[in-house]
Amino acid sequence: MSKTWDAIIIGGGAAGLFCAGVAGQLGKKVLVVDHAAVLGEKIRISGGGRCNFTNLHSGPANFLSLNPHFVKSALARYPAAEFIKLIQSYRIAYHEKHQGQLFCDDSAKQVVEMLISECARGNVAIRHPVVIESIAQEGNQWLINTNAGVEKSKSVVMATGGLPVPAIGASAYSLDIAKQFGLNVIEPRPALVPLSFTAETFSGLNELAGLSVPIGIDSGSKGSRYGACHFNEDVLITHKGLSGPAILQASSYWVEGEPIRIDWLANLDQSGAVRCDEIFNDDELRLKLTETILASLMPQRLAKAFAEQCSLNGRKWVEASKKDRQTLKELLTNWSVKPAGTLGWKKAEVMLGGVSTKDLDSQTMMSRKHQGLHFIGECVDVTGHLGGHNFQWAWASGFACAQAI
Ligand code: FDA
């Protein structure tokens, strides 16, 4: 005879393991099942192997969702400071890298080990690899049919994450279960993902592969699904298109078919446009080559590429017509370019969209339609900015759910 669990958590990743540990330590009988041979693989590969586990400034403004208010309760009840306390209690050394992003000094594996230890402290049972064959509700109970037998529980927590990186076991299982029980699913889309361009749009830039430059970037639009954004971050030019933090952030807001806008001079103290006017009207520079003038504003290789784009390479500034100067200024400070697409699920860090927050209770992460059916982590229509916010959502949504199961 199998016992009845208080909760069965499907998915032993960031949200699932964390939720299990908290619930177990509250005295709940919890079982975690995962189809993977190794648990927490996304945590292990995150942050370049160092796991950007939270962000000091994580707050509702760092998340995209059709309902931006949904995250508020969970983030307030389990803020970044609480997870930092947990990390400190395990003596995991960490550092702040950039804009509040906290990374392990040594290895992301320490975070996985910590989550598994927390589960052990809560007497959580963990079984993997296990294939979940079906999930059904029978009266007040949930029946989880697996290749290792049937398990019964009062609650079931869907924590199978999002679709990025299928090679390490990502699946749409939580979304399938949501649909099975009549919950709405916001169409998933790769986010925090490099953007690709047609050969024509990218001509001249592909020779600059490997170059990383600070820029200002605008993406999305006011009326679009997740609105508009502006970020000052680095762009990385690659053989396949544009990447780096600026592009990853912009990709989450990008609307297919619409351009993104780049200010290549945004790192300067003044706005790029003001700096441009100053330098372009400086009489002392009249006899200098255009690419030399531009190189005082940006890396030499990029300066040369822009001068070439305007057919001003090798020409003295005095030879540039008013129209040439205007074109160059526009190119440097408001470069509008239409991405052809994204590099897709293989290269995305997170999923945009997911289980509709309209159908979930923000205090408990439970379906409004089904007692005991919860969704946490990335499978919910909540997507964080780059910088530790996605893990913070995994912890916060897991914590909220753990109080309710
Ligand atoms: P997660 O993916 O962690 O866990 C899901 C679990 O469910 C997995 O163990 C999986 O095996 C299991 N599963 C899937 N389908 C199943 C099925 N059908 N049956 C049973 N089990 C199933 N975020 C951040 O904040 N800081 C960072 O540094 C990074 N870095 C980063 C790098 C890369 C390369 C990627 C791809 C992603 C990141 N992220 C990140 C995002 C972060 O990894 C992600 O948001 C969280 O892991 C989401 O946690 P979940 O628990 O929701 O899913």
Coordinates of C-alpha atoms and ligand atoms in Angstrom, one line a residue:
M1 CA 0.0 0.0 0.0
S2 CA 1.4 3.4 -1.0
K3 CA 1.1 6.2 1.6
T4 CA -0.6 9.5 0.8
W5 CA 1.8 12.4 0.6
D6 CA 0.9 15.9 1.5
A7 CA 2.5 17.0 -1.7
I8 CA 4.1 15.5 -4.8
I9 CA 6.4 17.9 -6.6
I10 CA 6.9 17.2 -10.3
G11 CA 10.4 18.6 -11.2
G12 CA 13.5 18.7 -9.0
G13 CA 15.0 21.9 -10.3
A14 CA 15.3 25.3 -8.6
A15 CA 11.7 25.9 -7.7
G16 CA 10.8 22.3 -7.0
L17 CA 13.7 21.4 -4.7
F18 CA 13.5 24.7 -2.8
C19 CA 9.7 24.3 -2.3
A20 CA 10.2 20.7 -1.2
G21 CA 12.8 21.7 1.4
V22 CA 10.7 24.5 2.9
A23 CA 7.5 22.3 3.0
G24 CA 9.4 19.3 4.4
Q25 CA 10.8 21.5 7.2
L26 CA 7.3 22.7 8.0
G27 CA 6.5 19.1 8.7
K28 CA 4.8 18.2 5.4
K29 CA 5.3 14.7 3.8
V30 CA 6.8 15.6 0.4
L31 CA 7.9 13.5 -2.6
V32 CA 9.9 15.0 -5.5
V33 CA 9.9 13.2 -8.8
D34 CA 12.0 14.1 -11.8
H35 CA 12.6 12.5 -15.1
A36 CA 16.3 13.5 -15.2
A37 CA 19.1 11.3 -14.1
V38 CA 20.8 14.3 -12.5
L39 CA 18.9 16.9 -10.5
G40 CA 19.2 20.7 -10.9
E41 CA 21.1 20.7 -14.2
K42 CA 19.9 24.2 -15.1
I43 CA 21.3 25.5 -11.8
R44 CA 24.6 23.7 -12.5
I45 CA 25.0 25.4 -16.0
S46 CA 23.7 28.8 -14.8
G47 CA 25.8 31.9 -14.6
G48 CA 28.6 30.3 -16.5
G49 CA 28.9 27.6 -13.9
R50 CA 28.8 30.0 -11.0
C51 CA 25.0 30.5 -10.7
N52 CA 23.8 34.1 -10.4
F53 CA 21.5 32.9 -7.6
T54 CA 19.7 36.2 -6.9
N55 CA 19.8 39.9 -7.3
L56 CA 20.1 42.4 -4.4
H57 CA 17.6 44.7 -6.1
S58 CA 15.1 42.1 -7.3
G59 CA 11.6 43.6 -7.3
P60 CA 8.4 43.5 -9.4
A61 CA 9.8 45.9 -12.0
N62 CA 12.3 43.2 -12.9
F63 CA 9.6 40.8 -14.2
L64 CA 7.5 40.4 -17.4
S65 CA 4.1 39.0 -17.0
L66 CA 0.7 39.8 -18.5
N67 CA -0.2 40.6 -14.9
P68 CA 2.8 42.6 -13.5
H69 CA 1.2 42.6 -10.0
F70 CA 1.2 38.8 -9.7
V71 CA 4.8 38.6 -8.4
K72 CA 4.4 41.2 -5.7
S73 CA 3.1 39.0 -2.8
A74 CA 5.6 36.1 -3.3
L75 CA 8.6 38.5 -3.7
A76 CA 7.6 40.4 -0.6
R77 CA 7.2 37.3 1.5
Y78 CA 10.5 35.8 0.3
P79 CA 12.9 38.6 -0.8
A80 CA 16.5 38.2 -2.0
A81 CA 17.7 38.9 1.5
E82 CA 16.2 35.6 2.8
F83 CA 17.9 33.5 0.1
I84 CA 21.2 35.3 0.9
K85 CA 20.8 34.3 4.5
L86 CA 20.4 30.6 3.5
I87 CA 23.5 30.8 1.2
Q88 CA 25.4 32.3 4.1
S89 CA 24.2 29.6 6.5
Y90 CA 25.9 27.0 4.2
R91 CA 29.0 29.2 4.1
I92 CA 28.9 29.4 0.3
A93 CA 31.2 32.2 -0.7
Y94 CA 29.7 34.7 -3.2
H95 CA 30.4 38.1 -4.7
E96 CA 28.4 40.9 -6.4
K97 CA 29.3 41.1 -10.0
H98 CA 27.3 43.9 -11.6
Q99 CA 24.1 45.8 -10.6
G100 CA 23.3 43.6 -7.6
Q101 CA 23.9 40.3 -9.3
L102 CA 25.2 37.7 -6.8
F103 CA 27.3 34.8 -8.0
C104 CA 29.0 31.9 -6.2
D105 CA 32.8 32.3 -5.9
D106 CA 33.4 28.7 -6.6
S107 CA 30.6 26.6 -8.3
A108 CA 26.9 26.5 -9.0
K109 CA 27.0 22.9 -7.8
Q110 CA 27.1 24.3 -4.2
V111 CA 23.6 25.7 -4.7
V112 CA 22.3 22.3 -5.9
E113 CA 24.0 20.6 -3.0
M114 CA 22.5 23.1 -0.6
L115 CA 18.9 22.6 -2.0
I116 CA 19.3 18.8 -1.7
S117 CA 20.6 19.2 1.9
E118 CA 17.6 21.4 2.7
C119 CA 15.3 18.6 1.4
A120 CA 17.1 16.0 3.5
R121 CA 16.6 18.3 6.6
G122 CA 12.9 18.2 5.8
N123 CA 12.8 14.4 5.2
V124 CA 11.8 14.9 1.6
A125 CA 11.8 11.8 -0.6
I126 CA 13.4 12.3 -4.0
R127 CA 12.9 9.8 -6.8
H128 CA 14.6 10.1 -10.2
P129 CA 14.8 9.3 -13.1
V130 CA 11.0 8.6 -13.0
V131 CA 8.6 9.0 -15.9
I132 CA 5.3 10.6 -15.0
E133 CA 2.7 8.9 -17.1
S134 CA -0.4 10.7 -16.0
I135 CA -1.9 13.0 -13.4
A136 CA -5.5 12.7 -12.3
Q137 CA -7.7 14.2 -9.6
E138 CA -9.9 11.7 -7.7
G139 CA -12.1 13.4 -5.1
N140 CA -9.7 15.2 -2.7
Q141 CA -6.7 13.2 -3.9
W142 CA -4.2 13.5 -6.7
L143 CA -3.1 10.3 -8.4
I144 CA 0.3 10.4 -10.0
N145 CA 0.9 7.5 -12.3
T146 CA 4.6 6.8 -12.9
N147 CA 6.7 4.1 -14.4
A148 CA 7.5 3.1 -10.8
G149 CA 3.9 2.8 -9.6
V150 CA 1.0 5.1 -8.5
E151 CA 1.5 7.7 -5.8
K152 CA -1.3 9.6 -4.0
S153 CA -1.2 13.1 -2.6
K154 CA -3.3 15.9 -1.3
S155 CA -1.5 18.4 -3.5
V156 CA 0.5 18.3 -6.7
V157 CA 3.1 21.0 -7.5
M158 CA 4.1 21.4 -11.2
A159 CA 7.7 22.6 -11.3
T160 CA 9.0 21.3 -14.6
G161 CA 10.4 24.7 -15.7
G162 CA 10.4 26.1 -19.2
L163 CA 11.4 25.0 -22.7
P164 CA 15.0 26.4 -23.0
V165 CA 17.8 23.9 -23.5
P166 CA 15.9 20.7 -24.5
A167 CA 19.3 18.9 -24.4
I168 CA 19.2 18.8 -20.6
G169 CA 15.6 17.6 -20.3
A170 CA 13.4 20.7 -20.6
S171 CA 9.8 19.8 -21.3
A172 CA 6.4 21.4 -21.7
Y173 CA 4.9 19.0 -19.2
S174 CA 3.6 21.7 -16.7
L175 CA 2.0 23.5 -19.7
D176 CA 0.4 20.2 -20.9
I177 CA -1.0 19.6 -17.4
A178 CA -2.3 23.1 -17.2
K179 CA -4.1 22.6 -20.5
Q180 CA -5.4 19.2 -19.3
F181 CA -7.1 20.9 -16.4
G182 CA -8.5 23.8 -18.4
L183 CA -6.0 26.5 -17.3
N184 CA -5.0 29.1 -19.9
V185 CA -1.4 29.0 -21.2
I186 CA 0.2 32.2 -22.6
E187 CA 2.0 31.2 -25.8
P188 CA 5.6 30.4 -24.8
R189 CA 8.5 32.1 -26.5
P190 CA 12.3 32.0 -26.1
A191 CA 13.5 34.9 -24.0
L192 CA 16.9 36.2 -22.8
V193 CA 18.1 34.9 -26.2
P194 CA 20.6 36.2 -28.8
L195 CA 19.0 37.8 -31.9
S196 CA 19.8 36.9 -35.5
F197 CA 19.8 39.2 -38.6
T198 CA 19.7 38.8 -42.3
A199 CA 23.0 38.8 -44.1
E200 CA 22.0 42.1 -45.7
T201 CA 21.3 43.9 -42.4
F202 CA 24.4 42.4 -40.8
S203 CA 26.8 43.2 -43.6
G204 CA 30.0 44.8 -42.2
L205 CA 29.2 43.8 -38.6
N206 CA 30.0 40.1 -38.9
E207 CA 33.6 41.0 -39.4
L208 CA 33.5 42.4 -35.9
A209 CA 32.6 39.1 -34.2
G210 CA 34.0 39.0 -30.7
L211 CA 33.7 42.7 -30.1
S212 CA 31.8 43.7 -26.9
V213 CA 30.7 47.4 -26.6
P214 CA 28.5 49.2 -24.0
I215 CA 25.3 50.5 -25.6
G216 CA 21.9 51.8 -24.9
I217 CA 19.1 49.7 -26.3
D218 CA 15.4 50.2 -26.8
S219 CA 13.0 47.3 -27.6
G220 CA 9.3 46.5 -27.6
S221 CA 6.6 49.2 -27.8
K222 CA 4.0 50.6 -25.4
G223 CA 1.1 48.7 -26.8
S224 CA 2.9 45.4 -27.1
R225 CA 2.4 42.3 -24.9
Y226 CA 5.1 43.2 -22.4
G227 CA 5.5 46.9 -23.2
A228 CA 8.8 48.7 -24.0
C229 CA 12.2 48.7 -22.4
H230 CA 15.5 50.6 -22.2
F231 CA 18.7 49.1 -21.0
N232 CA 22.3 50.3 -20.8
E233 CA 24.4 47.2 -21.0
D234 CA 27.1 45.5 -23.2
V235 CA 26.3 44.1 -26.7
L236 CA 28.4 41.3 -28.0
I237 CA 28.8 41.0 -31.8
T238 CA 28.9 37.3 -32.9
H239 CA 29.1 35.4 -36.2
K240 CA 25.4 34.6 -35.8
G241 CA 24.1 38.1 -34.8
L242 CA 24.0 40.1 -31.6
S243 CA 24.2 38.8 -28.1
G244 CA 25.5 40.0 -24.7
P245 CA 23.4 41.3 -21.8
A246 CA 21.9 44.2 -23.7
I247 CA 20.5 42.0 -26.4
L248 CA 19.4 39.3 -24.1
Q249 CA 17.4 41.8 -22.0
A250 CA 16.0 43.4 -25.2
S251 CA 15.0 40.1 -26.7
S252 CA 12.4 39.5 -23.9
Y253 CA 10.5 42.6 -25.0
W254 CA 11.2 42.3 -28.8
V255 CA 8.1 42.1 -31.0
E256 CA 8.7 40.0 -34.1
G257 CA 8.8 42.2 -37.2
E258 CA 9.7 45.3 -35.3
P259 CA 13.1 47.0 -35.0
I260 CA 15.3 47.4 -32.0
R261 CA 17.1 50.7 -31.5
I262 CA 20.8 51.0 -30.5
D263 CA 22.7 54.1 -29.2
W264 CA 26.3 53.0 -29.7
L265 CA 27.5 56.0 -27.7
A266 CA 25.3 55.6 -24.7
N267 CA 28.2 54.8 -22.3
L268 CA 29.4 58.4 -22.5
D269 CA 28.5 60.8 -19.7
Q270 CA 26.4 62.9 -22.0
S271 CA 23.8 61.5 -24.4
G272 CA 25.3 60.0 -27.6
A273 CA 23.6 62.7 -29.7
V274 CA 25.1 65.6 -27.6
R275 CA 28.6 64.1 -27.8
C276 CA 28.2 63.6 -31.5
D277 CA 27.2 67.3 -32.1
E278 CA 30.2 68.5 -30.0
I279 CA 32.7 66.4 -31.8
F280 CA 31.2 66.8 -35.3
N281 CA 31.2 70.6 -35.0
D282 CA 34.8 70.8 -33.6
D283 CA 36.8 72.8 -36.2
E284 CA 40.1 71.4 -35.0
L285 CA 39.1 68.0 -36.2
R286 CA 38.3 69.1 -39.8
L287 CA 41.5 67.6 -41.3
K288 CA 41.3 64.3 -39.4
L289 CA 40.1 61.1 -41.0
T290 CA 36.5 60.2 -40.1
E291 CA 37.4 56.8 -38.7
T292 CA 40.0 58.5 -36.4
I293 CA 37.4 60.9 -35.0
L294 CA 35.0 58.0 -34.5
A295 CA 37.7 56.0 -32.8
S296 CA 37.7 58.6 -30.0
L297 CA 34.1 57.6 -29.3
M298 CA 34.2 53.8 -29.7
P299 CA 36.6 50.8 -30.4
Q300 CA 38.7 51.3 -33.5
R301 CA 37.2 48.3 -35.4
L302 CA 33.7 49.5 -34.9
A303 CA 34.7 53.1 -35.8
K304 CA 36.1 51.9 -39.1
A305 CA 32.9 49.8 -39.8
F306 CA 30.6 52.9 -39.3
A307 CA 32.8 55.1 -41.4
E308 CA 32.6 52.5 -44.1
Q309 CA 28.9 52.2 -43.8
C310 CA 28.6 55.9 -44.7
S311 CA 31.4 55.7 -47.4
L312 CA 33.5 58.1 -45.3
N313 CA 36.4 55.7 -44.5
G314 CA 39.7 57.3 -45.5
R315 CA 38.1 60.6 -46.0
K316 CA 38.8 63.8 -44.0
W317 CA 36.0 65.1 -41.9
V318 CA 35.9 68.4 -43.8
E319 CA 34.9 66.3 -46.9
A320 CA 31.7 64.9 -45.1
S321 CA 28.6 66.7 -46.3
K322 CA 25.9 67.9 -43.9
K323 CA 23.8 64.9 -45.1
D324 CA 26.7 62.5 -44.4
R325 CA 27.1 63.9 -40.9
Q326 CA 23.4 63.5 -40.2
T327 CA 23.4 59.9 -41.5
L328 CA 26.4 59.1 -39.3
K329 CA 24.8 60.7 -36.3
E330 CA 21.6 58.7 -36.8
L331 CA 23.6 55.5 -37.3
L332 CA 25.6 56.1 -34.1
T333 CA 22.9 57.2 -31.8
N334 CA 19.7 55.7 -33.1
W335 CA 20.6 52.6 -35.1
S336 CA 17.3 51.0 -35.9
V337 CA 17.6 47.4 -37.1
K338 CA 15.1 44.6 -37.6
P339 CA 16.2 41.3 -36.2
A340 CA 15.3 38.3 -38.4
G341 CA 14.5 36.2 -35.3
T342 CA 16.0 34.7 -32.2
L343 CA 18.5 31.8 -31.8
G344 CA 15.6 29.8 -30.3
W345 CA 15.1 27.4 -27.4
K346 CA 18.7 25.9 -27.7
K347 CA 20.2 29.3 -26.8
A348 CA 17.5 30.9 -24.7
E349 CA 18.0 31.2 -20.9
V350 CA 14.3 31.4 -20.1
M351 CA 10.7 31.1 -21.4
L352 CA 8.4 34.0 -21.8
G353 CA 4.7 33.1 -21.3
G354 CA 3.5 30.0 -19.5
V355 CA 0.6 29.2 -17.2
S356 CA -1.7 32.2 -17.1
T357 CA -1.5 34.1 -13.8
K358 CA -5.2 34.8 -14.1
D359 CA -5.8 31.2 -13.3
L360 CA -3.5 31.1 -10.3
D361 CA -3.8 32.5 -6.8
S362 CA -0.7 34.8 -6.2
Q363 CA -0.6 33.8 -2.5
T364 CA -0.4 30.1 -2.9
M365 CA 0.4 29.5 -6.7
M366 CA -2.7 27.2 -6.7
S367 CA -5.1 26.9 -9.6
R368 CA -8.2 28.9 -9.0
K369 CA -10.1 26.0 -10.5
H370 CA -8.6 22.9 -8.8
Q371 CA -7.9 22.5 -5.1
G372 CA -4.4 21.2 -4.6
L373 CA -3.0 21.9 -8.1
H374 CA 0.0 24.3 -7.9
F375 CA 2.4 25.8 -10.5
I376 CA 5.7 27.3 -9.5
G377 CA 8.9 28.6 -11.2
E378 CA 9.5 29.2 -14.8
C379 CA 6.3 27.3 -16.1
V380 CA 4.3 30.3 -14.8
D381 CA 3.8 33.4 -17.0
V382 CA 6.5 35.3 -15.0
T383 CA 9.9 35.9 -16.7
G384 CA 12.7 37.8 -15.0
H385 CA 15.2 40.2 -16.4
L386 CA 18.8 38.9 -16.7
G387 CA 20.7 39.1 -13.5
G388 CA 19.5 36.5 -10.9
H389 CA 15.8 37.5 -11.1
N390 CA 14.7 34.2 -12.6
F391 CA 16.1 32.2 -9.7
Q392 CA 14.6 34.7 -7.3
W393 CA 11.2 33.9 -8.8
A394 CA 11.9 30.2 -8.4
W395 CA 12.7 30.6 -4.7
A396 CA 9.8 33.1 -4.0
S397 CA 7.1 31.2 -5.8
G398 CA 8.4 27.9 -4.2
F399 CA 8.3 29.5 -0.8
A400 CA 4.7 30.8 -1.3
C401 CA 3.5 27.4 -2.5
A402 CA 5.3 25.5 0.4
Q403 CA 3.3 27.5 3.0
A404 CA 0.0 26.4 1.3
I405 CA 0.5 22.6 0.6
Ligands
FDA1 P1 14.2 24.1 -13.7 O1 14.5 24.0 -15.2 O2 15.3 24.5 -12.8 O3 13.8 22.6 -13.2 C1 12.8 21.9 -13.9 C2 13.0 20.4 -13.5 O4 11.9 19.7 -14.0 C3 14.3 19.8 -14.1 O5 15.0 19.1 -13.1 C4 13.7 18.8 -15.1 O6 14.5 17.7 -15.3 C5 12.4 18.5 -14.6 N1 11.4 18.1 -15.6 C6 11.2 18.7 -16.8 N2 10.2 18.0 -17.5 C7 9.8 17.0 -16.7 C8 8.9 15.9 -16.8 N3 8.1 15.8 -17.9 N4 8.8 15.0 -15.8 C9 9.5 15.1 -14.7 N5 10.4 16.1 -14.5 C10 10.6 17.0 -15.5 N6 18.6 32.3 -13.9 C11 19.1 33.1 -13.0 O7 18.4 33.7 -12.2 N7 20.5 33.3 -12.9 C12 21.3 32.7 -13.8 O8 22.6 32.8 -13.7 C13 20.8 31.9 -14.8 N8 21.6 31.3 -15.8 C14 21.0 30.5 -16.7 C15 21.8 29.9 -17.7 C16 21.3 29.1 -18.7 C17 22.2 28.5 -19.7 C18 19.9 28.8 -18.6 C19 19.3 27.9 -19.7 C20 19.1 29.4 -17.7 C21 19.6 30.2 -16.7 N9 18.8 30.9 -15.8 C22 19.4 31.7 -14.8 C23 17.3 30.6 -15.7 C24 17.1 29.5 -14.6 O9 17.9 28.4 -14.8 C25 15.6 29.1 -14.6 O10 14.8 30.3 -14.5 C26 15.3 28.3 -13.4 O11 16.1 27.1 -13.4 C27 13.8 27.9 -13.4 O12 13.6 27.0 -12.3 P2 12.5 25.9 -12.4 O13 12.6 25.1 -11.1 O14 11.2 26.5 -12.7 O15 12.9 25.0 -13.6

